[in-house]
Tab-separated table of C-alpha atoms in Angstrom:
chain	number	residue	atom	x	y	z
A	1	UNK	CA	256.690	60.569	-15.368
A	2	UNK	CA	256.437	56.674	-15.106
A	3	UNK	CA	258.337	53.748	-15.716
A	4	UNK	CA	257.755	52.011	-19.559
A	5	UNK	CA	255.783	48.637	-19.136
A	6	UNK	CA	258.055	47.335	-20.748
A	7	UNK	CA	261.292	47.436	-18.831
A	8	UNK	CA	262.881	44.611	-16.814
A	9	UNK	CA	265.142	44.284	-14.250
A	10	UNK	CA	267.658	41.170	-13.988
A	11	UNK	CA	270.536	40.965	-11.633
A	12	UNK	CA	273.899	41.507	-13.116
A	13	UNK	CA	277.027	40.481	-10.496
A	14	UNK	CA	278.702	42.082	-7.136
A	15	UNK	CA	275.758	43.918	-6.992
A	16	UNK	CA	274.524	45.571	-9.847
A	17	UNK	CA	271.520	44.899	-12.570
A	18	UNK	CA	271.390	45.332	-15.873
A	19	UNK	CA	268.057	47.503	-16.381
A	20	UNK	CA	266.376	46.479	-20.432
A	21	UNK	CA	263.852	47.973	-22.212
A	22	UNK	CA	262.081	45.849	-24.630
A	23	UNK	CA	260.308	48.197	-26.457
A	24	UNK	CA	263.532	50.661	-26.998
A	25	UNK	CA	266.003	48.015	-27.316
A	26	UNK	CA	268.121	49.636	-24.536
A	27	UNK	CA	270.250	48.328	-21.839
A	28	UNK	CA	272.009	50.133	-19.297
A	29	UNK	CA	274.100	49.079	-15.839
A	30	UNK	CA	272.583	50.067	-12.311
A	31	UNK	CA	274.565	49.448	-9.310
A	32	UNK	CA	272.156	48.794	-6.181
A	33	UNK	CA	271.998	52.692	-5.099
A	34	UNK	CA	270.578	53.855	-8.314
A	35	UNK	CA	268.198	51.169	-8.927
A	36	UNK	CA	266.642	52.339	-4.916
A	37	UNK	CA	266.635	55.906	-6.978
A	38	UNK	CA	264.694	53.992	-10.289
A	39	UNK	CA	262.792	52.046	-8.186
A	40	UNK	CA	261.321	54.822	-5.807
A	41	UNK	CA	261.196	57.829	-8.481
A	42	UNK	CA	263.791	60.067	-7.033
A	43	UNK	CA	266.415	60.424	-10.175
A	44	UNK	CA	268.078	63.670	-9.783
A	45	UNK	CA	267.109	65.601	-13.566
A	46	UNK	CA	270.570	65.071	-15.434
A	47	UNK	CA	269.676	61.008	-15.286
A	48	UNK	CA	266.099	61.253	-15.695
A	49	UNK	CA	266.036	63.013	-18.570
A	50	UNK	CA	268.510	60.539	-19.400
A	51	UNK	CA	266.228	57.792	-18.482
A	52	UNK	CA	263.322	59.318	-20.775
A	53	UNK	CA	265.641	59.578	-23.635
A	54	UNK	CA	266.429	55.520	-23.699
A	55	UNK	CA	262.854	54.868	-23.097
A	56	UNK	CA	262.676	53.777	-19.721
A	57	UNK	CA	260.676	56.501	-18.153
A	58	UNK	CA	257.511	58.005	-20.491
A	59	UNK	CA	254.906	60.430	-19.509
A	60	UNK	CA	252.250	59.708	-17.416
A	61	UNK	CA	249.844	59.850	-20.045
A	62	UNK	CA	251.651	58.190	-22.968
A	63	UNK	CA	249.616	54.847	-23.335
A	64	UNK	CA	252.692	52.060	-25.030
A	65	UNK	CA	250.719	49.661	-25.991
A	66	UNK	CA	248.239	51.930	-27.773
A	67	UNK	CA	251.813	53.069	-29.176
A	68	UNK	CA	252.353	49.652	-30.564
A	69	UNK	CA	249.429	48.909	-32.249
A	70	UNK	CA	249.267	52.054	-34.215
A	71	UNK	CA	253.026	51.211	-35.523
A	72	UNK	CA	251.487	47.339	-36.871
A	73	UNK	CA	248.471	49.080	-38.161
A	74	UNK	CA	250.733	51.449	-40.164
A	75	UNK	CA	251.581	48.437	-42.147
A	76	UNK	CA	248.192	48.506	-43.665
A	77	UNK	CA	248.067	52.236	-44.932
A	78	UNK	CA	248.701	52.543	-48.185
A	79	UNK	CA	252.402	52.279	-49.150
A	80	UNK	CA	254.697	53.611	-52.372
A	81	UNK	CA	256.631	50.532	-51.748
A	82	UNK	CA	255.860	46.625	-53.091
A	83	UNK	CA	257.300	44.109	-51.573
A	84	UNK	CA	256.532	40.789	-53.223
A	85	UNK	CA	258.017	37.292	-53.229
A	86	UNK	CA	257.699	35.473	-56.727
A	87	UNK	CA	257.714	31.717	-56.606
A	88	UNK	CA	258.790	31.087	-60.824
A	89	UNK	CA	258.703	27.553	-59.907
A	90	UNK	CA	257.555	24.953	-57.550
A	91	UNK	CA	259.686	22.465	-59.015
A	92	UNK	CA	263.219	21.416	-56.140
A	93	UNK	CA	266.125	19.630	-57.444
A	94	UNK	CA	266.451	18.702	-53.275
A	95	UNK	CA	264.240	16.486	-50.823
A	96	UNK	CA	264.424	17.896	-48.078
A	97	UNK	CA	262.343	16.291	-44.771
A	98	UNK	CA	260.648	19.467	-43.696
A	99	UNK	CA	260.006	21.184	-46.796
A	100	UNK	CA	255.995	21.776	-46.612
A	101	UNK	CA	255.763	22.127	-50.980
A	102	UNK	CA	254.839	19.370	-52.728
A	103	UNK	CA	257.346	19.774	-55.750
A	104	UNK	CA	255.015	20.093	-58.709
A	105	UNK	CA	256.272	20.901	-61.968
A	106	UNK	CA	254.620	23.686	-62.368
A	107	UNK	CA	256.697	26.977	-63.568
A	108	UNK	CA	255.608	30.637	-64.149
A	109	UNK	CA	255.745	30.626	-68.122
A	110	UNK	CA	255.693	33.526	-70.929
A	111	UNK	CA	252.073	34.217	-69.988
A	112	UNK	CA	251.853	34.373	-66.345
A	113	UNK	CA	255.857	36.482	-66.841
A	114	UNK	CA	254.307	39.291	-68.875
A	115	UNK	CA	251.101	39.598	-66.563
A	116	UNK	CA	253.493	39.884	-64.061
A	117	UNK	CA	255.809	42.744	-65.723
A	118	UNK	CA	252.439	44.330	-66.312
A	119	UNK	CA	250.963	43.787	-62.854
A	120	UNK	CA	254.473	46.252	-61.986
A	121	UNK	CA	253.992	48.378	-65.025
A	122	UNK	CA	250.145	49.550	-63.530
A	123	UNK	CA	251.999	49.049	-60.403
A	124	UNK	CA	254.586	52.701	-60.898
A	125	UNK	CA	252.031	54.644	-62.720
A	126	UNK	CA	249.488	54.213	-59.657
A	127	UNK	CA	252.650	55.816	-57.311
A	128	UNK	CA	254.617	53.102	-56.470
A	129	UNK	CA	258.307	54.010	-55.966
A	130	UNK	CA	259.834	51.475	-54.566
A	131	UNK	CA	260.086	47.570	-55.769
A	132	UNK	CA	261.256	44.789	-53.852
A	133	UNK	CA	261.377	41.474	-55.333
A	134	UNK	CA	262.710	37.772	-53.634
A	135	UNK	CA	262.905	35.257	-55.896
A	136	UNK	CA	261.509	31.819	-55.171
A	137	UNK	CA	260.679	28.395	-55.406
A	138	UNK	CA	260.703	25.694	-55.150
A	139	UNK	CA	264.541	26.214	-56.795
A	140	UNK	CA	264.104	29.557	-58.695
A	141	UNK	CA	267.426	28.728	-60.689
A	142	UNK	CA	265.612	26.050	-62.613
A	143	UNK	CA	263.425	28.775	-63.964
A	144	UNK	CA	265.269	31.566	-64.709
A	145	UNK	CA	264.260	33.539	-67.605
A	146	UNK	CA	260.657	35.491	-65.459
A	147	UNK	CA	263.610	36.559	-63.212
A	148	UNK	CA	266.246	38.131	-65.945
A	149	UNK	CA	262.634	38.641	-67.687
A	150	UNK	CA	261.370	40.956	-65.132
A	151	UNK	CA	264.818	41.920	-63.495
A	152	UNK	CA	265.686	43.633	-67.036
A	153	UNK	CA	262.367	45.945	-66.892
A	154	UNK	CA	263.218	46.677	-62.635
A	155	UNK	CA	266.955	47.763	-63.969
A	156	UNK	CA	266.410	49.370	-66.780
A	157	UNK	CA	263.964	51.791	-65.940
A	158	UNK	CA	266.025	52.635	-62.923
A	159	UNK	CA	263.578	51.408	-60.202
A	160	UNK	CA	263.706	52.126	-56.335
A	161	UNK	CA	264.503	48.491	-54.486
A	162	UNK	CA	265.994	45.991	-54.601
A	163	UNK	CA	266.308	42.155	-55.213
A	164	UNK	CA	267.593	38.764	-53.926
A	165	UNK	CA	267.161	35.010	-54.317
A	166	UNK	CA	266.587	32.155	-51.420
A	167	UNK	CA	267.825	29.515	-53.853
A	168	UNK	CA	270.108	26.043	-51.915
A	169	UNK	CA	272.823	27.639	-53.900
A	170	UNK	CA	273.578	24.385	-55.921
A	171	UNK	CA	272.828	25.690	-59.294
A	172	UNK	CA	274.622	29.011	-58.730
A	173	UNK	CA	277.449	28.563	-61.392
A	174	UNK	CA	280.117	31.754	-61.698
A	175	UNK	CA	278.786	32.258	-65.550
A	176	UNK	CA	275.062	32.802	-63.541
A	177	UNK	CA	276.155	35.209	-60.970
A	178	UNK	CA	278.146	37.047	-63.872
A	179	UNK	CA	274.391	37.121	-65.508
A	180	UNK	CA	273.087	38.360	-62.178
A	181	UNK	CA	275.481	41.163	-61.535
A	182	UNK	CA	275.698	42.346	-65.337
A	183	UNK	CA	272.129	42.111	-65.775
A	184	UNK	CA	270.016	42.813	-62.943
A	185	UNK	CA	269.702	44.232	-59.126
A	186	UNK	CA	270.068	41.140	-57.295
A	187	UNK	CA	272.915	41.581	-55.359
A	188	UNK	CA	271.898	39.028	-52.902
A	189	UNK	CA	270.949	35.315	-51.945
A	190	UNK	CA	269.766	33.156	-48.928
A	191	UNK	CA	271.293	30.016	-49.254
A	192	UNK	CA	271.214	27.122	-46.515
A	193	UNK	CA	273.359	25.316	-45.235
A	194	UNK	CA	272.084	22.867	-42.285
A	195	UNK	CA	275.235	22.619	-40.024
A	196	UNK	CA	277.979	20.718	-40.526
A	197	UNK	CA	279.048	18.956	-43.742
A	198	UNK	CA	277.940	15.444	-42.666
A	199	UNK	CA	274.260	17.138	-40.893
A	200	UNK	CA	273.472	19.206	-43.887
A	201	UNK	CA	273.742	16.091	-46.607
A	202	UNK	CA	271.270	13.919	-44.421
A	203	UNK	CA	268.941	16.594	-45.207
A	204	UNK	CA	269.645	18.553	-47.686
A	205	UNK	CA	269.423	15.659	-50.127
A	206	UNK	CA	269.999	16.126	-54.294
A	207	UNK	CA	267.072	14.167	-55.853
A	208	UNK	CA	269.690	12.226	-57.081
A	209	UNK	CA	271.563	11.106	-53.778
A	210	UNK	CA	274.774	12.898	-53.746
A	211	UNK	CA	275.993	14.975	-51.376
A	212	UNK	CA	275.520	18.864	-51.669
A	213	UNK	CA	277.527	20.440	-48.905
A	214	UNK	CA	281.038	20.656	-51.095
A	215	UNK	CA	279.408	22.504	-53.998
A	216	UNK	CA	277.580	24.640	-52.150
A	217	UNK	CA	280.493	25.994	-50.025
A	218	UNK	CA	281.985	26.678	-53.303
A	219	UNK	CA	279.266	28.419	-54.735
A	220	UNK	CA	278.757	30.657	-51.815
A	221	UNK	CA	282.661	31.346	-51.653
A	222	UNK	CA	282.553	32.054	-55.381
A	223	UNK	CA	279.052	34.140	-54.821
A	224	UNK	CA	280.467	36.800	-52.153
A	225	UNK	CA	283.795	36.795	-54.173
A	226	UNK	CA	281.760	38.257	-57.042
A	227	UNK	CA	280.334	41.372	-54.938
A	228	UNK	CA	277.583	39.574	-53.561
A	229	UNK	CA	276.343	39.177	-49.732
A	230	UNK	CA	275.032	36.087	-48.970
A	231	UNK	CA	272.234	34.834	-45.519
A	232	UNK	CA	273.636	31.592	-44.670
A	233	UNK	CA	270.131	30.076	-43.068
A	234	UNK	CA	270.216	27.055	-41.488
A	235	UNK	CA	266.970	24.886	-40.203
A	236	UNK	CA	267.615	24.000	-36.716
A	237	UNK	CA	266.105	20.531	-35.816
A	238	UNK	CA	266.835	18.012	-32.949
A	239	UNK	CA	269.572	16.574	-34.952
A	240	UNK	CA	271.960	19.651	-35.412
A	241	UNK	CA	271.012	22.113	-32.899
A	242	UNK	CA	274.936	22.044	-31.578
A	243	UNK	CA	276.736	24.467	-33.485
A	244	UNK	CA	279.942	24.951	-32.992
A	245	UNK	CA	281.410	22.475	-35.108
A	246	UNK	CA	279.147	24.378	-37.797
A	247	UNK	CA	280.719	27.404	-36.869
A	248	UNK	CA	283.970	26.441	-36.758
A	249	UNK	CA	283.722	25.307	-40.523
A	250	UNK	CA	281.662	28.642	-41.642
A	251	UNK	CA	285.003	30.324	-40.328
A	252	UNK	CA	287.215	28.060	-42.384
A	253	UNK	CA	285.249	28.779	-45.522
A	254	UNK	CA	287.866	32.077	-45.521
A	255	UNK	CA	285.233	34.240	-45.936
A	256	UNK	CA	284.755	37.928	-44.480
A	257	UNK	CA	282.400	38.160	-42.085
A	258	UNK	CA	281.099	41.837	-44.221
A	259	UNK	CA	279.729	39.297	-46.704
A	260	UNK	CA	277.625	37.216	-44.675
A	261	UNK	CA	275.261	36.565	-42.301
A	262	UNK	CA	273.379	33.373	-40.110
A	263	UNK	CA	270.828	33.298	-39.862
A	264	UNK	CA	268.596	30.632	-37.435
A	265	UNK	CA	264.729	29.087	-38.391
A	266	UNK	CA	262.874	26.359	-36.805
A	267	UNK	CA	262.513	23.666	-38.965
A	268	UNK	CA	258.904	24.018	-38.546
A	269	UNK	CA	256.393	19.982	-39.153
A	270	UNK	CA	254.191	20.819	-42.253
A	271	UNK	CA	251.365	18.656	-43.700
A	272	UNK	CA	253.513	17.877	-46.674
A	273	UNK	CA	256.857	17.469	-44.398
A	274	UNK	CA	257.788	13.976	-43.394
A	275	UNK	CA	257.327	12.130	-40.296
A	276	UNK	CA	260.097	11.805	-38.121
A	277	UNK	CA	260.055	10.852	-34.600
A	278	UNK	CA	262.591	12.997	-32.152
A	279	UNK	CA	262.853	15.769	-35.297
A	280	UNK	CA	261.151	18.750	-34.553
A	281	UNK	CA	260.416	20.793	-31.642
A	282	UNK	CA	257.410	19.912	-30.341
A	283	UNK	CA	256.637	23.549	-28.958
A	284	UNK	CA	258.254	27.007	-28.749
A	285	UNK	CA	259.258	26.485	-25.543
A	286	UNK	CA	261.501	22.910	-26.262
A	287	UNK	CA	262.777	24.966	-29.638
A	288	UNK	CA	263.947	28.220	-26.799
A	289	UNK	CA	266.595	25.715	-24.851
A	290	UNK	CA	268.220	24.830	-28.370
A	291	UNK	CA	267.967	28.332	-29.596
A	292	UNK	CA	269.928	29.555	-26.439
A	293	UNK	CA	272.367	27.293	-26.321
A	294	UNK	CA	272.667	28.380	-30.786
A	295	UNK	CA	273.087	32.241	-29.299
A	296	UNK	CA	275.934	31.035	-26.613
A	297	UNK	CA	277.808	29.558	-29.477
A	298	UNK	CA	277.494	32.508	-31.349
A	299	UNK	CA	278.857	34.213	-29.040
A	300	UNK	CA	282.013	31.896	-28.914
A	301	UNK	CA	282.485	31.944	-32.066
A	302	UNK	CA	282.946	35.909	-31.518
A	303	UNK	CA	279.913	36.625	-34.143
A	304	UNK	CA	276.729	38.542	-33.105
A	305	UNK	CA	274.441	36.141	-32.131
A	306	UNK	CA	271.153	35.539	-33.748
A	307	UNK	CA	267.696	37.492	-31.709
A	308	UNK	CA	264.145	37.778	-32.565
A	309	UNK	CA	263.371	41.522	-33.046
A	310	UNK	CA	260.438	41.847	-35.183
A	311	UNK	CA	259.953	46.794	-34.520
A	312	UNK	CA	257.182	46.660	-36.592
A	313	UNK	CA	255.008	43.224	-37.023
A	314	UNK	CA	255.719	39.946	-36.258
A	315	UNK	CA	255.968	38.963	-39.823
A	316	UNK	CA	257.779	40.473	-43.439
A	317	UNK	CA	254.261	39.913	-44.962
A	318	UNK	CA	252.225	42.481	-42.668
A	319	UNK	CA	252.549	44.624	-44.890
A	320	UNK	CA	249.377	46.638	-47.327
A	321	UNK	CA	251.383	45.895	-50.568
A	322	UNK	CA	253.590	42.476	-49.210
A	323	UNK	CA	252.499	39.281	-51.349
A	324	UNK	CA	253.538	35.612	-52.278
A	325	UNK	CA	253.073	35.246	-55.865
A	326	UNK	CA	252.674	32.167	-56.968
A	327	UNK	CA	253.576	30.566	-60.145
A	328	UNK	CA	249.858	31.146	-61.703
A	329	UNK	CA	250.015	34.602	-59.900
A	330	UNK	CA	247.802	33.642	-57.761
A	331	UNK	CA	248.457	35.312	-54.220
A	332	UNK	CA	249.262	33.964	-51.019
A	333	UNK	CA	249.883	35.109	-47.475
A	334	UNK	CA	253.268	34.402	-46.909
A	335	UNK	CA	256.344	32.460	-48.080
A	336	UNK	CA	255.909	29.756	-45.099
A	337	UNK	CA	252.765	28.518	-46.194
A	338	UNK	CA	251.061	25.898	-48.515
A	339	UNK	CA	250.001	26.909	-52.069
A	340	UNK	CA	246.542	26.152	-50.746
A	341	UNK	CA	243.133	27.932	-51.100
A	342	UNK	CA	243.433	28.409	-47.613
A	343	UNK	CA	246.128	30.764	-47.372
A	344	UNK	CA	244.410	33.097	-51.123
A	345	UNK	CA	244.789	36.114	-51.022
A	346	UNK	CA	243.843	37.585	-54.706
A	347	UNK	CA	245.440	36.872	-57.520
A	348	UNK	CA	246.781	38.827	-60.750
A	349	UNK	CA	245.241	38.870	-63.699
A	350	UNK	CA	246.244	39.052	-67.684
A	351	UNK	CA	246.193	42.407	-67.390
A	352	UNK	CA	247.828	42.809	-64.545
A	353	UNK	CA	245.261	44.451	-62.531
A	354	UNK	CA	245.438	42.678	-58.993
A	355	UNK	CA	242.048	41.294	-57.310
A	356	UNK	CA	242.016	40.731	-53.676
A	357	UNK	CA	239.596	38.673	-51.420
A	358	UNK	CA	238.365	38.414	-48.674
A	359	UNK	CA	240.548	36.035	-46.817
A	360	UNK	CA	243.729	38.725	-47.499
A	361	UNK	CA	240.734	41.820	-46.007
A	362	UNK	CA	240.642	39.493	-42.884
A	363	UNK	CA	244.163	38.484	-42.224
A	364	UNK	CA	244.599	42.223	-41.503
A	365	UNK	CA	241.931	42.275	-39.244
A	366	UNK	CA	243.253	39.304	-37.300
A	367	UNK	CA	245.305	41.786	-34.980
A	368	UNK	CA	247.418	40.142	-31.980
A	369	UNK	CA	246.730	43.330	-29.775
A	370	UNK	CA	243.106	41.151	-29.991
A	371	UNK	CA	245.374	38.291	-27.565
A	372	UNK	CA	245.112	39.094	-24.705
A	373	UNK	CA	248.132	37.230	-23.780
A	374	UNK	CA	249.617	39.331	-26.229
A	375	UNK	CA	248.582	42.796	-25.193
A	376	UNK	CA	250.243	41.695	-21.115
A	377	UNK	CA	253.464	40.180	-22.053
A	378	UNK	CA	256.421	41.866	-21.510
A	379	UNK	CA	258.358	40.885	-24.963
A	380	UNK	CA	255.278	42.068	-27.556
A	381	UNK	CA	257.798	45.152	-28.975
A	382	UNK	CA	260.447	42.364	-29.834
A	383	UNK	CA	258.123	39.566	-31.436
A	384	UNK	CA	254.932	41.738	-32.193
A	385	UNK	CA	252.754	38.706	-32.199
A	386	UNK	CA	254.984	36.497	-33.634
A	387	UNK	CA	254.984	34.179	-36.596
A	388	UNK	CA	251.174	34.513	-38.063
A	389	UNK	CA	251.135	31.245	-39.939
A	390	UNK	CA	251.532	29.158	-36.702
A	391	UNK	CA	248.757	32.028	-35.340
A	392	UNK	CA	246.049	31.029	-38.307
A	393	UNK	CA	246.892	27.491	-37.842
A	394	UNK	CA	245.876	27.798	-33.689
A	395	UNK	CA	249.480	27.217	-33.108
A	396	UNK	CA	250.690	30.231	-31.378
A	397	UNK	CA	254.441	30.131	-31.588
A	398	UNK	CA	256.157	32.877	-29.081
A	399	UNK	CA	260.353	34.053	-29.725
A	400	UNK	CA	262.349	31.840	-27.654
A	401	UNK	CA	263.917	34.727	-25.832
A	402	UNK	CA	260.675	35.175	-23.919
A	403	UNK	CA	261.937	31.959	-22.070
A	404	UNK	CA	265.003	32.812	-20.852
A	405	UNK	CA	264.685	37.116	-21.129
A	406	UNK	CA	267.213	37.022	-17.995
A	407	UNK	CA	269.928	35.101	-20.048
A	408	UNK	CA	269.186	37.121	-23.238
A	409	UNK	CA	269.488	40.070	-21.389
A	410	UNK	CA	273.126	39.206	-20.275
A	411	UNK	CA	273.866	38.405	-23.849
A	412	UNK	CA	273.448	41.087	-24.530
A	413	UNK	CA	275.325	43.100	-21.908
A	414	UNK	CA	278.148	40.865	-23.090
A	415	UNK	CA	278.330	41.206	-26.387
A	416	UNK	CA	278.082	45.247	-26.013
A	417	UNK	CA	281.011	45.069	-22.854
A	418	UNK	CA	283.210	42.582	-25.584
A	419	UNK	CA	283.622	45.370	-28.072
A	420	UNK	CA	283.960	47.701	-25.558
A	421	UNK	CA	286.752	45.987	-24.128
A	422	UNK	CA	285.474	45.318	-20.965
A	423	UNK	CA	285.609	41.962	-20.537
A	424	UNK	CA	283.267	38.681	-20.536
A	425	UNK	CA	280.218	38.551	-18.562
A	426	UNK	CA	280.332	35.096	-16.055
């Protein structure tokens, strides 16, 4: 047996050490004597078996990097699952500074909706068993007709899968929530709150200029009360990176923690974003400093802290049957890319037939495992290449944990031991 190439050791306290495996996400605490046995390969048979089960020891002939790459490539094998993010409109009632969209007035009409329905029907006939739909915009609640049309088809035919909506939450009325619950498979929303009320109202701006925070919070509470799960998203910038007061305001809403989660992401500067000084993080390392502090805030507030764990691929769109569907039924790379020719992957025609172009096949062949730096990185199993959009734009953006791995491991330890009643880590 040999040590996994993805093992990482960091000192704990009082002569103890933490051994973490990034491939299995396993963590053990070792004293100095046990660490010596481990490093010298003199563990007793029982301990060796346990360490093998946890991934810290692997067979001498096992190529971990090859296995990781095989996991990544498996995403592009033909699948019985279809995963679509569907833009029903690129119009929006908000004007957020970091937004990458141009907010034109294109919306999915009846013709495109019927063609999408035909495509889904053809997919089912060809062997697709599960269909997941992520309704997207612009602001999708400005054009709900396609949502209800397609959702009616999926629900009435008992198609396996789930549906959710990414929305700014401003138009999420009780009447609409009732219809979603009764007429669709939608059971979750992703809604952005960009920090405290004052911070949020500076960036999540309504076109009329009126504040949006209070109404969105009311709608989030209503959604959870009516049985929906809400992912609260925060787009972190240099201005809203202090999360302590934000988490206090979220807790003050009185929502059961089983009914929501909080997702933190970096507010990247795109081509169409507002150009602001001292607003965006300039590098992955700069962002990692803020993300490190954000994780600390979650721990202090007794939340499970956010972390980047890709498992299979650096991007959810890196899969055979996964696309962003534009309002005109053109297919694009992902929900963070501009809907321009550069990122087109093909289109769905009027009869519901899909046509993929060379850019789609080139994307599949653009493996992170061709990058020497990534191949030799210990956090590769966690990030699997990170954001593919960034790599397409020649801007590699590594996950923040890479830059504070020792602290990250200690946080995992503190989270686990606090839950087990063993106390905080200092």
